[in-house]
mmCIF file with all atom_site columns, C-alpha atoms in Angstrom:
data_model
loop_
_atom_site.group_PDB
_atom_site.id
_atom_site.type_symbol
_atom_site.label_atom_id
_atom_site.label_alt_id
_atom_site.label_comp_id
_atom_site.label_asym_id
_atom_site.label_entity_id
_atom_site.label_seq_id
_atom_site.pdbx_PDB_ins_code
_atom_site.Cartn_x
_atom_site.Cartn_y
_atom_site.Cartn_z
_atom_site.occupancy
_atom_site.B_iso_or_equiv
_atom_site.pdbx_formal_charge
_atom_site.auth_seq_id
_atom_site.auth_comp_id
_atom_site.auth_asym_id
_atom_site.auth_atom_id
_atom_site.pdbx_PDB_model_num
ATOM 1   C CA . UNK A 1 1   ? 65.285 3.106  -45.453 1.00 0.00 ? 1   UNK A CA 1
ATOM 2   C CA . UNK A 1 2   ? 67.469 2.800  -42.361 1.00 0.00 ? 2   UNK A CA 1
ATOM 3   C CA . UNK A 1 3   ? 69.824 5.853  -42.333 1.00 0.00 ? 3   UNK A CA 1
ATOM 4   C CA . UNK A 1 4   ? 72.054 7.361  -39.845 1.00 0.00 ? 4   UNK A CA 1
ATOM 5   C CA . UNK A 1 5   ? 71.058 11.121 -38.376 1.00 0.00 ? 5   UNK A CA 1
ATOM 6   C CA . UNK A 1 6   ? 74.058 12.513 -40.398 1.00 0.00 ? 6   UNK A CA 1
ATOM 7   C CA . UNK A 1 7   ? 73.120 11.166 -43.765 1.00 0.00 ? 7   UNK A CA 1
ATOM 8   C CA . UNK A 1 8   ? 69.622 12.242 -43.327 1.00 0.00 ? 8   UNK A CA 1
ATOM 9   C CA . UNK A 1 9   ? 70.630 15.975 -42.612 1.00 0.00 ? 9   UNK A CA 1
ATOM 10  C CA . UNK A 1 10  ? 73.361 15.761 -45.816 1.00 0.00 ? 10  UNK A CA 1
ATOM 11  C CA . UNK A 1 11  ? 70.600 14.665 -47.834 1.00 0.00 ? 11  UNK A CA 1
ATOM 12  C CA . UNK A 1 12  ? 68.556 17.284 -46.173 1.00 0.00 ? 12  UNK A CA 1
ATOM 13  C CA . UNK A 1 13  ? 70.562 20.029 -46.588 1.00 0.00 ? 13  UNK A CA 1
ATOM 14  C CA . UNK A 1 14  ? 71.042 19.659 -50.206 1.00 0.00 ? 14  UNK A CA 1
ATOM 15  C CA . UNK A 1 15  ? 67.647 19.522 -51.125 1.00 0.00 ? 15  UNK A CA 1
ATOM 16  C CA . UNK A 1 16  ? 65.775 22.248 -52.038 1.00 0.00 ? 16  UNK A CA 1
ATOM 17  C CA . UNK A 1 17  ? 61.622 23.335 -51.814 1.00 0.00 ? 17  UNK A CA 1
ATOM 18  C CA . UNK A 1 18  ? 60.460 24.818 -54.623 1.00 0.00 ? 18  UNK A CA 1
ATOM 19  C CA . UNK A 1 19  ? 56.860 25.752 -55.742 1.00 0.00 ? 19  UNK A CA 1
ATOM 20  C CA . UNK A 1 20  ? 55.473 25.747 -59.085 1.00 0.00 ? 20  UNK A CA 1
ATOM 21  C CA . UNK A 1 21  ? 51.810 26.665 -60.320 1.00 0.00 ? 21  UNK A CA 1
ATOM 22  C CA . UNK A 1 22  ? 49.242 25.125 -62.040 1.00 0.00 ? 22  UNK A CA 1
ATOM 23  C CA . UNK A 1 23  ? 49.902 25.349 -65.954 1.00 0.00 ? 23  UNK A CA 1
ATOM 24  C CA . UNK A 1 24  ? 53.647 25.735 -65.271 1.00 0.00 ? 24  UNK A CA 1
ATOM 25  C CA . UNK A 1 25  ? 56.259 23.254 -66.799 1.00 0.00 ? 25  UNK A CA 1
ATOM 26  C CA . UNK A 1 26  ? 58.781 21.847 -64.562 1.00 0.00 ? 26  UNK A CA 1
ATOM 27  C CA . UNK A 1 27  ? 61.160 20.096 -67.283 1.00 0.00 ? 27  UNK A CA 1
ATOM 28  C CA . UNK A 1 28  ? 60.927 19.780 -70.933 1.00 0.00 ? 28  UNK A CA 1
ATOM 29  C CA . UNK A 1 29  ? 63.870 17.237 -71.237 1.00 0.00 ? 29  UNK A CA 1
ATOM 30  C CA . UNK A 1 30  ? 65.776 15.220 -69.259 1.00 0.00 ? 30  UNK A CA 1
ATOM 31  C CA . UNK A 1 31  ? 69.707 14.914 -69.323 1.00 0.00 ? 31  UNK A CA 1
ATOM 32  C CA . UNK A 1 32  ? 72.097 14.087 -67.304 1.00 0.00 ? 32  UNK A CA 1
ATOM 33  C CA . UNK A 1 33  ? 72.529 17.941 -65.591 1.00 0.00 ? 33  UNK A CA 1
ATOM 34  C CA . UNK A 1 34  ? 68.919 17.344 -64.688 1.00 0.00 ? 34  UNK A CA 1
ATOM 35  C CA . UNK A 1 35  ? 67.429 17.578 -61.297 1.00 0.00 ? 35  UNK A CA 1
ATOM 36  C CA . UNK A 1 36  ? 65.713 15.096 -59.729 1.00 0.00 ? 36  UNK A CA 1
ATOM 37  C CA . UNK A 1 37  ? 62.274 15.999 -57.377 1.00 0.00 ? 37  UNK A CA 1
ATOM 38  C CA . UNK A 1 38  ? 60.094 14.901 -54.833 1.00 0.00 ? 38  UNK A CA 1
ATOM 39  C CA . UNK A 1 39  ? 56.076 15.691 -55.035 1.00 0.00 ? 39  UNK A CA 1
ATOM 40  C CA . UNK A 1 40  ? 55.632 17.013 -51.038 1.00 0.00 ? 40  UNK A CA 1
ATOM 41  C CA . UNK A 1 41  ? 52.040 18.524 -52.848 1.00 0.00 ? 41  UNK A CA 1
ATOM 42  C CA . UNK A 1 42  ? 49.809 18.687 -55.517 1.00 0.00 ? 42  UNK A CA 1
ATOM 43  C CA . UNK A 1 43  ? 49.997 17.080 -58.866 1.00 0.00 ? 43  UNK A CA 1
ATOM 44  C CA . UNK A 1 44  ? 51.604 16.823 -62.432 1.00 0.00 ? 44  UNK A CA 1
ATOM 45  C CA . UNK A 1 45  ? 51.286 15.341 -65.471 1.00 0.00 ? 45  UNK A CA 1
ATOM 46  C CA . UNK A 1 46  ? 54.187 13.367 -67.302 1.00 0.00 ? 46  UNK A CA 1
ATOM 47  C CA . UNK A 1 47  ? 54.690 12.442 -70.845 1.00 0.00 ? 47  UNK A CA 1
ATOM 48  C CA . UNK A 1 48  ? 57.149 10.893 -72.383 1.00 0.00 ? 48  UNK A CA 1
ATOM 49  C CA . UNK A 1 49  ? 57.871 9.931  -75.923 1.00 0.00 ? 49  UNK A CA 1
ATOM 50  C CA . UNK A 1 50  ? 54.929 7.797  -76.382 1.00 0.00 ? 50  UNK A CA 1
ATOM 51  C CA . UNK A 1 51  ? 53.017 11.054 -76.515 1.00 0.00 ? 51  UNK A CA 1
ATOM 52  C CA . UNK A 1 52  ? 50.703 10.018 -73.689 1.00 0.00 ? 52  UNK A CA 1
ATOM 53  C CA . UNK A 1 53  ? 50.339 12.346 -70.102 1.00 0.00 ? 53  UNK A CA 1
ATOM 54  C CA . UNK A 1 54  ? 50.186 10.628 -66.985 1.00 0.00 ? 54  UNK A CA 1
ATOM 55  C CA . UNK A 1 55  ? 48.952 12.206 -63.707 1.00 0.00 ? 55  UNK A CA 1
ATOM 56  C CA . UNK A 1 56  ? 51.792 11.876 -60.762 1.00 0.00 ? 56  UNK A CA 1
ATOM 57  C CA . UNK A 1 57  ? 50.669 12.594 -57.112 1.00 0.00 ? 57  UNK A CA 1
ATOM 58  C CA . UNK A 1 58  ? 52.372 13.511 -53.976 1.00 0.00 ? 58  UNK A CA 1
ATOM 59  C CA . UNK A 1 59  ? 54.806 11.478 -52.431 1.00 0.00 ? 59  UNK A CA 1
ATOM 60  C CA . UNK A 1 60  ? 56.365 10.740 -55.982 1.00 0.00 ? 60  UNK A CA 1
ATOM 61  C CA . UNK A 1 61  ? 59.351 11.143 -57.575 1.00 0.00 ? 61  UNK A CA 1
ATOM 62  C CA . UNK A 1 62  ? 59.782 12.753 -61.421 1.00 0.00 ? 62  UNK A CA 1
ATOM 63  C CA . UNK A 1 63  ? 62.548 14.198 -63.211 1.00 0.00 ? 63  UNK A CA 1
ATOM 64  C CA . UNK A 1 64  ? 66.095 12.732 -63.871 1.00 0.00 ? 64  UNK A CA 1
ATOM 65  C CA . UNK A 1 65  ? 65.763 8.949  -61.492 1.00 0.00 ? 65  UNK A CA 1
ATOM 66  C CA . UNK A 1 66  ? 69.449 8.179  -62.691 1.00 0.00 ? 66  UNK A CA 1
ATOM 67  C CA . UNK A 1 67  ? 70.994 10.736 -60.330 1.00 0.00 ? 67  UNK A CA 1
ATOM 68  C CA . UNK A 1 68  ? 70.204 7.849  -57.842 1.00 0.00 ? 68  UNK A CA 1
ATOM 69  C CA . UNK A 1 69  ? 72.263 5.626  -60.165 1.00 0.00 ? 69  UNK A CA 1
ATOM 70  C CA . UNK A 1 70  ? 75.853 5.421  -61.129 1.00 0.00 ? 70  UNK A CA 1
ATOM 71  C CA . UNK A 1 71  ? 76.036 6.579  -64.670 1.00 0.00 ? 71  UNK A CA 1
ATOM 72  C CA . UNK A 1 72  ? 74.270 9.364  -66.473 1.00 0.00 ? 72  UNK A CA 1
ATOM 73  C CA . UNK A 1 73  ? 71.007 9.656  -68.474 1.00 0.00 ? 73  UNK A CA 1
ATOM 74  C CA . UNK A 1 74  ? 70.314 9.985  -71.923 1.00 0.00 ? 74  UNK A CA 1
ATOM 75  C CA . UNK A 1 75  ? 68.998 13.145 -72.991 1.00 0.00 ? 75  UNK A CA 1
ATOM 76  C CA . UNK A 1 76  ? 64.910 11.987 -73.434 1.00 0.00 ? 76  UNK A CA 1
ATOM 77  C CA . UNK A 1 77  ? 62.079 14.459 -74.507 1.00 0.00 ? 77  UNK A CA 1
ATOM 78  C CA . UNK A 1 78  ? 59.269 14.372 -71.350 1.00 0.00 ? 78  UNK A CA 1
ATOM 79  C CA . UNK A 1 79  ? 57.488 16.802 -70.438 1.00 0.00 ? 79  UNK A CA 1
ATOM 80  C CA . UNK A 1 80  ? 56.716 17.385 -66.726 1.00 0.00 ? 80  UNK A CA 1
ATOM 81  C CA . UNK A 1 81  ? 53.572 19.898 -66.160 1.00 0.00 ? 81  UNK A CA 1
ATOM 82  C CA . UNK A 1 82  ? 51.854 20.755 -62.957 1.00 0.00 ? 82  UNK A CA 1
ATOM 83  C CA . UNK A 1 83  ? 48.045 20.245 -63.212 1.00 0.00 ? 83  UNK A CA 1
ATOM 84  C CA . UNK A 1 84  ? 47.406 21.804 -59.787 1.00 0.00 ? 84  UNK A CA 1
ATOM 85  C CA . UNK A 1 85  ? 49.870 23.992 -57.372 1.00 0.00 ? 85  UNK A CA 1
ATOM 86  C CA . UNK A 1 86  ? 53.105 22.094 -55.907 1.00 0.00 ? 86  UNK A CA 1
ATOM 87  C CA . UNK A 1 87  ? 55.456 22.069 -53.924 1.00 0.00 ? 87  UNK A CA 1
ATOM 88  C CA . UNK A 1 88  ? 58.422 19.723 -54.628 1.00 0.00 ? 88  UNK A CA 1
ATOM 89  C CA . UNK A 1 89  ? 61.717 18.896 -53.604 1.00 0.00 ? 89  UNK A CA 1
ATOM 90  C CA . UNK A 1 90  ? 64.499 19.221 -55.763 1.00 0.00 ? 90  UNK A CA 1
ATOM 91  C CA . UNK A 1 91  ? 68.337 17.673 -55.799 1.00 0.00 ? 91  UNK A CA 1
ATOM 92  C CA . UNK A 1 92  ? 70.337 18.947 -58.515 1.00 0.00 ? 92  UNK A CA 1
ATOM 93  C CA . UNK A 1 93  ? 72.798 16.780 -60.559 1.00 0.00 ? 93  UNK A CA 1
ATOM 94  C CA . UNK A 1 94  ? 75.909 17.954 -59.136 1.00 0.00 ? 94  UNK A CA 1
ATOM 95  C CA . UNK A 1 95  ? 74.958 17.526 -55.277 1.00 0.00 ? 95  UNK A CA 1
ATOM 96  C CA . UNK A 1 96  ? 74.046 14.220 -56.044 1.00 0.00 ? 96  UNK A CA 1
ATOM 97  C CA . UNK A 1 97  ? 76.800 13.032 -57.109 1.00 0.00 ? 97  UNK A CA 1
ATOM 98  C CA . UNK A 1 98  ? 78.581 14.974 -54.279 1.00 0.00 ? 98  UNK A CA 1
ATOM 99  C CA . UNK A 1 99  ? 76.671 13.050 -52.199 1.00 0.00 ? 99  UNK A CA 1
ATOM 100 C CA . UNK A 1 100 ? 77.581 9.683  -53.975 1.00 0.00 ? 100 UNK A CA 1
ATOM 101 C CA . UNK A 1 101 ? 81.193 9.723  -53.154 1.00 0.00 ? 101 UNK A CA 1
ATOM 102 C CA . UNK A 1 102 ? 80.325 9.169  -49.655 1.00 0.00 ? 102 UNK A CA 1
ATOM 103 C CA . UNK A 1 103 ? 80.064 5.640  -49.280 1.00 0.00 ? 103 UNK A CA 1
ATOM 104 C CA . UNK A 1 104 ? 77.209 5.802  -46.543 1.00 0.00 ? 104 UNK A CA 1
ATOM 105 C CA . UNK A 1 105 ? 75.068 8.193  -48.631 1.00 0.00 ? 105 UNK A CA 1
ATOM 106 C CA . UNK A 1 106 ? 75.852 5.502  -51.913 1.00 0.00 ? 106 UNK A CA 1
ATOM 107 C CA . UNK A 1 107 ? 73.917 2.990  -50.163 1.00 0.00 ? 107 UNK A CA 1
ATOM 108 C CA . UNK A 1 108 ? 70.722 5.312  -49.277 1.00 0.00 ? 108 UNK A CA 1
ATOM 109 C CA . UNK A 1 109 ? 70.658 6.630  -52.614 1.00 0.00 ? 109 UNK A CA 1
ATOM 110 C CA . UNK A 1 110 ? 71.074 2.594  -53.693 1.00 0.00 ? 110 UNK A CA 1
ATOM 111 C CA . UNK A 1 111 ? 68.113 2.224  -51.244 1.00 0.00 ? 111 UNK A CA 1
ATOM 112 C CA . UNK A 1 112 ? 65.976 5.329  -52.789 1.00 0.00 ? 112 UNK A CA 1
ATOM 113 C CA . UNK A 1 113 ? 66.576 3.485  -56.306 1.00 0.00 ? 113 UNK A CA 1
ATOM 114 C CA . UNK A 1 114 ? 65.448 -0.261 -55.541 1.00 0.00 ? 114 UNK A CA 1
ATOM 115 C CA . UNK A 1 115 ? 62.192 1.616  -53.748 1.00 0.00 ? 115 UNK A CA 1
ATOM 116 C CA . UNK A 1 116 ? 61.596 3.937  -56.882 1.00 0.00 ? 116 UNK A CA 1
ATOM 117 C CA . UNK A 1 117 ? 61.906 1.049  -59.290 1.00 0.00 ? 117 UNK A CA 1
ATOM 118 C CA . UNK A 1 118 ? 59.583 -1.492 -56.777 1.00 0.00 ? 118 UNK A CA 1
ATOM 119 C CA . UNK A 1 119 ? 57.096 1.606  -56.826 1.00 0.00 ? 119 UNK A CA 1
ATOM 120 C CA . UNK A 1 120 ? 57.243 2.181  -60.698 1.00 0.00 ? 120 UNK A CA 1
ATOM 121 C CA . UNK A 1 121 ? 56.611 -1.518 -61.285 1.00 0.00 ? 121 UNK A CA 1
ATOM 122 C CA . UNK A 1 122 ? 53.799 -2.152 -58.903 1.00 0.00 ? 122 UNK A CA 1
ATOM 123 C CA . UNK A 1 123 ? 51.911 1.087  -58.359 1.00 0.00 ? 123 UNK A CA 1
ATOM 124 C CA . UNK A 1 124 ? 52.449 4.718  -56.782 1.00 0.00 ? 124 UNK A CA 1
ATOM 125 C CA . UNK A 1 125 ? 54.090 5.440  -53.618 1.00 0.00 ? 125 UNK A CA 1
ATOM 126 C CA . UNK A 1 126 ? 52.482 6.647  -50.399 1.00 0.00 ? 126 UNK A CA 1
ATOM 127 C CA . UNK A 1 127 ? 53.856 9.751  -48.986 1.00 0.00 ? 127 UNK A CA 1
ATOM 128 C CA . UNK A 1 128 ? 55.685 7.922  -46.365 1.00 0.00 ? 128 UNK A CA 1
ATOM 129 C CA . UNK A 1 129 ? 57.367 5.718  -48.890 1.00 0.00 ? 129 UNK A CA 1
ATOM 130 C CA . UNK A 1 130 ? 58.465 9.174  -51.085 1.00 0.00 ? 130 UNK A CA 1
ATOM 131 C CA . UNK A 1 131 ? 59.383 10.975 -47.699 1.00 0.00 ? 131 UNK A CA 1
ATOM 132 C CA . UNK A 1 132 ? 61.597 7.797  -46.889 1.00 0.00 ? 132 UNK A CA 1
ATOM 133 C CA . UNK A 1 133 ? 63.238 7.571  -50.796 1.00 0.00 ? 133 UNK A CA 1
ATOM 134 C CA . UNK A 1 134 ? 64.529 11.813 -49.681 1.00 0.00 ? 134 UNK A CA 1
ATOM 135 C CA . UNK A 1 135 ? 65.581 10.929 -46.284 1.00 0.00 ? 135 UNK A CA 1
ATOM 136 C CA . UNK A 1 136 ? 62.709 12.064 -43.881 1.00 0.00 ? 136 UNK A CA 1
ATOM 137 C CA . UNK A 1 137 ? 60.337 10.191 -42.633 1.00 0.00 ? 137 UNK A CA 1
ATOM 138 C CA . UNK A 1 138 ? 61.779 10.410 -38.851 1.00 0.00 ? 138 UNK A CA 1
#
């Protein structure tokens, strides 16, 4: 994603590390006050309504995906657990849509969802690709 050094730092700066443990759930439901996170480390499992667990690796992104869209999400049972220590990064619902009034960070978070959905269609991302979708990668 091509970005300018001042969308990179807002998108920085309103991100947030935070570390779970093994065992520990991360979300129980998604809605639309949801945040949305970044897998820097370590591992989860996902399941959905279907009742089956997936395992989702660094350089991934889990949570609420339609902050990166205009709109807001339906409220969906999925369960997010970490299967090993992580850390992730995490942009909460309201400073993402602070960040999509500004028309320059709109089209990065645009970017961030056409790479997501590529990545969810045709297999996981690399850690490059996930560092690139939150604005790093330099």
């Amino acid at each position: 994603l091509h970005r300018l050094p001042e969308q990179r730092s807002m998108l920085h700066g309103e991100m947030m590390q935070e570390n779970f443990h093994a065992g520990e759930t991360i979300l129980s439901e998604i809605d639309s006050m949801s945040p949305i996170y970044l897998i820097l480390s370590g591992e989860v499992s996902e399941e959905g309504t279907s009742g089956v667990a997936k395992p989702v690796r660094a350089g991934n992104i889990i949570g609420n995906k339609q902050l990166l869209k205009a709109g807001s999400a339906k409220i969906k049972r999925k369960i997010i657990e970490c299967t090993a220590d992580c850390k992730l990064l995490s942009l909460r619902s309201e400073d993402a849509r602070q960040l999509q009034a500004d028309p320059a960070m709109a089209s990065v978070l645009s970017q961030a969802t056409r790479l997501i959905s590529s990545v969810e269609s045709g297999g996981e991302a690399s850690a490059e690709s996930g560092e690139e979708a939150a604005g790093g990668g330099d």
